[in-house]
Amino acid sequence: MNVFGDALVYLNDPFSWTRPGSGILDLLAQHLRISGAAVALALLVALPLGIWLGHTGRGGAFTVALSNVGRAVPTLAILTIFAVTPIGFGPTATTLALALFAIPPVLTNTYVGFRQVDQDVVEAARAMGMTGRQVTFRAELPLAVPLLMTGVRTAAVQVVATATLAALVAGGGLGRIINLGFGQQDYGQVVAGAIVVAALAILTELVFVALSWALTPGQRTLPWRRMRPKVA
């Protein structure tokens, strides 16, 4: 039997899902906790900073430079650095490393989203007597939502996929399935772990696409629904 057949056998075994501590369901819960905490931390840092920079028009070069540096530094290198600091190994180190990995796309897309808002809309809002805060959150933010959510979606998918590295630093998550498979030379288990992680990443993508669609202001049409011509 090939490795894909072994992977299907592993995934069809109920014990693989319910094994205490190392079953797929327990590891999935750990994976989601780590990923969710990392994305939330990244949003807390990147969204206010991106909104402020985009609204004021400052820091464009800083934002681009930070994005490039953030994408160039591998998460595993950050985990290695954390290992020789008081942070050490474990879920905290993984969460912080993944948050640093998620900040650049959120920050960049938020900044670009605000800068691409039509300045006529901004001036009209100011002419109506809106304060700077009202212009930011009532005029600019709704129009920046599509690009902003693209950054959030990109960050979330990247974090979910990269969180498998948590298993290398005693952080838990679905990466343990792959790690244990390599340790036991059970490549069917390795492929099974990869399938679960890939499926979770695709599901995350779909969830955030739906969320972006729901949050985008204006008339919305389902992507798969064709517009029917009106009959006179």
CSV table of C-alpha atoms in Angstrom, one decimal:
chain,number,residue,atom,x,y,z
A,1,MET,CA,0.0,0.0,0.0
A,2,ASN,CA,1.3,3.5,-0.9
A,3,VAL,CA,1.6,6.3,1.6
A,4,PHE,CA,-1.6,7.9,0.5
A,5,GLY,CA,-3.4,4.6,1.2
A,6,ASP,CA,-1.7,4.5,4.6
A,7,ALA,CA,-2.8,8.1,5.2
A,8,LEU,CA,-6.4,7.2,4.5
A,9,VAL,CA,-6.2,4.3,6.9
A,10,TYR,CA,-4.8,6.6,9.6
A,11,LEU,CA,-7.6,9.2,9.0
A,12,ASN,CA,-10.3,6.5,9.0
A,13,ASP,CA,-9.2,5.1,12.3
A,14,PRO,CA,-11.4,6.6,15.1
A,15,PHE,CA,-8.6,6.2,17.6
A,16,SER,CA,-6.4,8.5,15.5
A,17,TRP,CA,-9.0,11.3,16.2
A,18,THR,CA,-9.9,10.6,19.8
A,19,ARG,CA,-6.6,9.4,21.3
A,20,PRO,CA,-6.2,11.4,24.6
A,21,GLY,CA,-3.5,14.1,24.3
A,22,SER,CA,-2.3,13.2,20.8
A,23,GLY,CA,-5.5,12.6,18.9
A,24,ILE,CA,-6.3,14.8,15.9
A,25,LEU,CA,-9.2,16.5,17.7
A,26,ASP,CA,-7.1,17.4,20.7
A,27,LEU,CA,-4.2,18.6,18.5
A,28,LEU,CA,-6.6,20.5,16.3
A,29,ALA,CA,-7.9,22.4,19.4
A,30,GLN,CA,-4.3,23.3,20.4
A,31,HIS,CA,-3.6,24.4,16.8
A,32,LEU,CA,-6.6,26.7,16.7
A,33,ARG,CA,-5.8,28.2,20.1
A,34,ILE,CA,-2.2,29.0,19.1
A,35,SER,CA,-3.3,30.3,15.7
A,36,GLY,CA,-6.2,32.3,17.1
A,37,ALA,CA,-4.0,33.9,19.8
A,38,ALA,CA,-1.3,34.8,17.2
A,39,VAL,CA,-3.7,36.4,14.8
A,40,ALA,CA,-5.5,38.3,17.6
A,41,LEU,CA,-2.2,39.6,18.9
A,42,ALA,CA,-1.2,40.7,15.4
A,43,LEU,CA,-4.5,42.5,14.9
A,44,LEU,CA,-4.1,44.4,18.2
A,45,VAL,CA,-0.7,45.7,17.0
A,46,ALA,CA,-1.1,46.1,13.2
A,47,LEU,CA,-4.7,47.4,12.9
A,48,PRO,CA,-4.4,50.6,15.0
A,49,LEU,CA,-0.9,51.3,13.6
A,50,GLY,CA,-2.0,50.7,10.0
A,51,ILE,CA,-5.2,52.9,10.5
A,52,TRP,CA,-3.2,55.7,12.0
A,53,LEU,CA,-0.5,55.6,9.3
A,54,GLY,CA,-3.0,55.3,6.5
A,55,HIS,CA,-5.2,58.1,7.8
A,56,THR,CA,-2.2,60.5,8.3
A,57,GLY,CA,-0.4,59.4,5.2
A,58,ARG,CA,2.8,59.0,7.1
A,59,GLY,CA,5.2,56.1,7.3
A,60,GLY,CA,4.7,54.6,3.8
A,61,ALA,CA,8.4,53.7,3.5
A,62,PHE,CA,8.4,52.3,7.0
A,63,THR,CA,5.4,50.1,6.3
A,64,VAL,CA,6.9,48.7,3.1
A,65,ALA,CA,10.3,48.1,4.8
A,66,LEU,CA,8.7,46.4,7.8
A,67,SER,CA,6.6,44.2,5.5
A,68,ASN,CA,9.6,43.1,3.5
A,69,VAL,CA,11.7,42.4,6.6
A,70,GLY,CA,8.8,40.5,8.2
A,71,ARG,CA,8.4,38.2,5.1
A,72,ALA,CA,12.2,37.7,4.8
A,73,VAL,CA,12.7,36.5,8.4
A,74,PRO,CA,11.6,32.8,8.7
A,75,THR,CA,9.5,31.9,11.7
A,76,LEU,CA,11.8,29.1,12.6
A,77,ALA,CA,14.6,31.6,13.0
A,78,ILE,CA,12.5,33.6,15.4
A,79,LEU,CA,11.7,30.5,17.4
A,80,THR,CA,15.4,29.7,17.6
A,81,ILE,CA,16.2,33.2,18.9
A,82,PHE,CA,13.4,32.8,21.5
A,83,ALA,CA,14.9,29.6,22.7
A,84,VAL,CA,17.9,31.4,24.1
A,85,THR,CA,15.8,34.1,25.8
A,86,PRO,CA,13.6,33.9,28.9
A,87,ILE,CA,10.7,33.1,26.5
A,88,GLY,CA,12.1,29.7,25.8
A,89,PHE,CA,10.1,26.9,24.1
A,90,GLY,CA,6.4,26.2,24.2
A,91,PRO,CA,3.1,27.7,23.1
A,92,THR,CA,4.0,31.3,24.2
A,93,ALA,CA,7.1,31.3,22.0
A,94,THR,CA,5.2,29.9,19.1
A,95,THR,CA,2.3,32.4,19.5
A,96,LEU,CA,4.7,35.4,19.6
A,97,ALA,CA,6.7,34.2,16.6
A,98,LEU,CA,3.5,33.6,14.6
A,99,ALA,CA,2.2,37.1,15.6
A,100,LEU,CA,5.3,38.7,14.3
A,101,PHE,CA,4.8,36.7,11.1
A,102,ALA,CA,1.2,37.9,10.8
A,103,ILE,CA,1.8,41.6,11.4
A,104,PRO,CA,3.3,42.6,8.0
A,105,PRO,CA,0.3,41.6,5.7
A,106,VAL,CA,-2.2,43.1,8.1
A,107,LEU,CA,-0.3,46.4,8.5
A,108,THR,CA,0.5,46.8,4.8
A,109,ASN,CA,-3.0,46.1,3.5
A,110,THR,CA,-4.6,48.3,6.2
A,111,TYR,CA,-2.2,51.2,5.2
A,112,VAL,CA,-2.8,50.7,1.5
A,113,GLY,CA,-6.5,50.3,1.9
A,114,PHE,CA,-6.7,53.7,3.7
A,115,ARG,CA,-4.4,55.4,1.2
A,116,GLN,CA,-6.5,54.3,-1.7
A,117,VAL,CA,-9.7,55.8,-0.4
A,118,ASP,CA,-10.9,58.5,-2.8
A,119,GLN,CA,-9.8,61.8,-1.3
A,120,ASP,CA,-13.0,63.5,-2.6
A,121,VAL,CA,-14.9,61.3,-0.2
A,122,VAL,CA,-12.6,62.4,2.7
A,123,GLU,CA,-12.9,66.0,1.8
A,124,ALA,CA,-16.7,65.7,1.6
A,125,ALA,CA,-16.8,64.1,5.0
A,126,ARG,CA,-14.7,66.9,6.4
A,127,ALA,CA,-17.0,69.5,4.7
A,128,MET,CA,-19.9,67.9,6.5
A,129,GLY,CA,-18.3,68.8,9.8
A,130,MET,CA,-16.9,65.4,10.7
A,131,THR,CA,-14.0,65.2,13.1
A,132,GLY,CA,-10.8,63.4,12.3
A,133,ARG,CA,-11.9,60.4,14.2
A,134,GLN,CA,-15.3,60.3,12.5
A,135,VAL,CA,-13.7,60.6,9.1
A,136,THR,CA,-11.4,57.7,9.9
A,137,PHE,CA,-14.1,55.3,11.1
A,138,ARG,CA,-17.2,56.5,9.2
A,139,ALA,CA,-15.7,57.4,5.8
A,140,GLU,CA,-12.3,55.8,5.3
A,141,LEU,CA,-12.6,52.5,7.3
A,142,PRO,CA,-15.7,51.2,5.4
A,143,LEU,CA,-14.1,51.8,2.1
A,144,ALA,CA,-10.8,50.2,3.2
A,145,VAL,CA,-12.5,47.1,4.5
A,146,PRO,CA,-11.9,44.9,1.3
A,147,LEU,CA,-8.1,45.4,1.3
A,148,LEU,CA,-7.9,45.3,5.1
A,149,MET,CA,-9.7,42.0,5.2
A,150,THR,CA,-7.5,40.6,2.4
A,151,GLY,CA,-4.5,41.3,4.7
A,152,VAL,CA,-6.3,39.6,7.7
A,153,ARG,CA,-7.2,36.6,5.5
A,154,THR,CA,-3.6,36.3,4.2
A,155,ALA,CA,-2.2,36.5,7.8
A,156,ALA,CA,-4.7,33.9,9.1
A,157,VAL,CA,-4.0,31.4,6.4
A,158,GLN,CA,-0.2,31.8,6.8
A,159,VAL,CA,-0.4,31.4,10.6
A,160,VAL,CA,-2.6,28.3,10.4
A,161,ALA,CA,-0.2,26.7,7.9
A,162,THR,CA,3.0,27.8,9.7
A,163,ALA,CA,1.7,26.8,13.2
A,164,THR,CA,2.8,23.3,12.5
A,165,LEU,CA,6.3,24.4,13.5
A,166,ALA,CA,5.0,24.6,17.1
A,167,ALA,CA,5.6,20.8,17.4
A,168,LEU,CA,9.3,21.5,17.0
A,169,VAL,CA,9.4,23.6,20.2
A,170,ALA,CA,7.0,21.6,22.4
A,171,GLY,CA,4.2,23.9,21.4
A,172,GLY,CA,1.6,21.3,20.4
A,173,GLY,CA,-0.7,21.5,17.5
A,174,LEU,CA,-1.2,19.4,14.3
A,175,GLY,CA,2.5,19.5,13.6
A,176,ARG,CA,2.9,16.8,16.2
A,177,ILE,CA,1.2,14.3,13.8
A,178,ILE,CA,3.8,15.1,11.2
A,179,ASN,CA,6.7,15.1,13.7
A,180,LEU,CA,5.7,11.8,15.2
A,181,GLY,CA,5.3,10.3,11.7
A,182,PHE,CA,8.8,11.3,10.8
A,183,GLY,CA,10.2,10.0,14.1
A,184,GLN,CA,8.5,6.6,13.6
A,185,GLN,CA,9.2,6.6,9.8
A,186,ASP,CA,5.4,6.3,9.3
A,187,TYR,CA,5.1,8.4,6.1
A,188,GLY,CA,1.4,7.6,5.9
A,189,GLN,CA,0.9,9.5,9.2
A,190,VAL,CA,3.1,12.3,7.8
A,191,VAL,CA,0.9,12.6,4.8
A,192,ALA,CA,-2.3,12.4,6.9
A,193,GLY,CA,-1.0,15.3,9.1
A,194,ALA,CA,-0.2,17.3,6.0
A,195,ILE,CA,-3.8,16.6,4.6
A,196,VAL,CA,-5.4,17.8,7.9
A,197,VAL,CA,-3.3,21.0,8.0
A,198,ALA,CA,-4.0,21.7,4.3
A,199,ALA,CA,-7.7,21.2,4.8
A,200,LEU,CA,-7.7,23.5,7.9
A,201,ALA,CA,-5.9,26.2,5.8
A,202,ILE,CA,-8.4,25.9,3.0
A,203,LEU,CA,-11.3,26.1,5.5
A,204,THR,CA,-9.7,29.2,7.1
A,205,GLU,CA,-9.5,30.8,3.7
A,206,LEU,CA,-13.2,30.1,3.0
A,207,VAL,CA,-14.3,31.4,6.4
A,208,PHE,CA,-12.4,34.7,5.9
A,209,VAL,CA,-13.6,35.1,2.4
A,210,ALA,CA,-17.2,34.9,3.7
A,211,LEU,CA,-16.4,37.2,6.6
A,212,SER,CA,-14.9,39.8,4.2
A,213,TRP,CA,-18.0,39.5,1.9
A,214,ALA,CA,-20.2,40.1,4.9
A,215,LEU,CA,-18.3,43.1,6.2
A,216,THR,CA,-17.9,44.9,2.9
A,217,PRO,CA,-20.4,47.8,2.7
A,218,GLY,CA,-22.7,48.3,-0.2
A,219,GLN,CA,-24.8,46.0,-2.3
A,220,ARG,CA,-23.4,42.4,-2.1
A,221,THR,CA,-23.9,39.5,-4.5
A,222,LEU,CA,-22.9,36.0,-3.9
A,223,PRO,CA,-19.8,35.2,-5.9
A,224,TRP,CA,-21.3,32.2,-7.6
A,225,ARG,CA,-24.6,33.8,-8.4
A,226,ARG,CA,-24.9,35.4,-11.8
A,227,MET,CA,-26.7,38.6,-12.3
A,228,ARG,CA,-29.9,38.0,-14.3
A,229,PRO,CA,-30.8,40.6,-16.9
A,230,LYS,CA,-33.9,42.6,-16.0
A,231,VAL,CA,-36.8,42.0,-18.3
A,232,ALA,CA,-38.4,45.3,-19.5
